Short mmCIF file of C-alpha atoms in Angstrom, two decimals:
data_model
loop_
_atom_site.label_atom_id
_atom_site.label_comp_id
_atom_site.label_asym_id
_atom_site.label_seq_id
_atom_site.Cartn_x
_atom_site.Cartn_y
_atom_site.Cartn_z
CA MET A 177 -39.44 13.22 -20.09
CA LYS A 178 -39.15 13.37 -16.33
CA ARG A 179 -38.09 10.13 -14.60
CA TYR A 180 -40.02 9.03 -11.54
CA ASP A 181 -38.72 6.95 -8.66
CA VAL A 182 -41.23 4.16 -9.25
CA VAL A 183 -40.20 2.02 -6.27
CA ALA A 184 -40.67 4.93 -3.89
CA LEU A 185 -44.01 5.79 -5.51
CA VAL A 186 -45.40 2.25 -5.26
CA THR A 187 -44.13 1.82 -1.70
CA GLY A 188 -45.56 5.17 -0.68
CA VAL A 189 -48.97 4.41 -2.16
CA CYS A 190 -49.10 1.02 -0.41
CA PHE A 191 -48.18 2.51 2.96
CA LEU A 192 -50.64 5.37 2.42
CA GLY A 193 -53.42 2.82 1.90
CA LEU A 194 -52.38 0.95 5.03
CA ALA A 195 -52.28 4.17 7.05
CA LEU A 196 -55.72 5.20 5.80
CA ALA A 197 -57.14 1.80 6.74
CA VAL A 198 -55.71 2.05 10.26
CA LEU A 199 -56.97 5.62 10.61
CA ALA A 200 -60.45 4.62 9.45
CA ASP A 201 -60.39 1.69 11.87
CA ALA A 202 -59.46 3.97 14.76
CA LEU A 203 -61.78 6.88 14.00
CA VAL A 204 -64.76 5.66 12.00
CA ALA A 205 -65.58 1.97 12.28
CA PRO A 206 -63.84 -1.39 12.44
CA VAL A 207 -62.41 -2.59 9.15
CA SER A 208 -64.43 -5.36 7.50
CA TRP A 209 -61.98 -8.15 6.68
CA GLY A 210 -64.28 -9.42 3.94
CA LEU A 211 -63.91 -6.08 2.19
CA VAL A 212 -60.15 -6.04 2.77
CA LYS A 213 -59.83 -9.45 1.06
CA ILE A 214 -61.40 -7.97 -2.08
CA VAL A 215 -59.99 -4.44 -2.12
CA THR A 216 -56.34 -5.24 -1.31
CA PRO A 217 -55.58 -7.37 -4.40
CA VAL A 218 -57.37 -4.89 -6.66
CA VAL A 219 -55.40 -1.96 -5.24
CA LEU A 220 -52.11 -3.86 -5.53
CA VAL A 221 -52.81 -4.68 -9.19
CA VAL A 222 -53.70 -1.04 -9.96
CA VAL A 223 -50.57 0.23 -8.19
CA GLY A 224 -48.46 -2.36 -10.01
CA VAL A 225 -49.85 -1.34 -13.39
CA ALA A 226 -49.24 2.33 -12.54
CA GLY A 227 -45.66 1.44 -11.63
CA LEU A 228 -45.16 -0.37 -14.93
CA VAL A 229 -46.60 2.54 -16.90
CA LEU A 230 -44.42 5.07 -15.10
CA SER A 231 -41.28 2.97 -15.52
CA ARG A 232 -41.64 2.72 -19.31
CA ARG A 233 -39.15 4.65 -21.36
CA SER A 234 -40.70 6.54 -24.24
#
């Protein structure tokens, strides 16, 4: 089974989300902070679970 660099993956996904939010803020419309308060914890939990799944040894 191929080993993944889980720390790099989780960090990259978090920074990708941040970059997409800044890009959307600059090009499309201002970011709604009410939406950010809801979406950010959900995304962090999903990314954390993905990191745990990928770090398991089978």
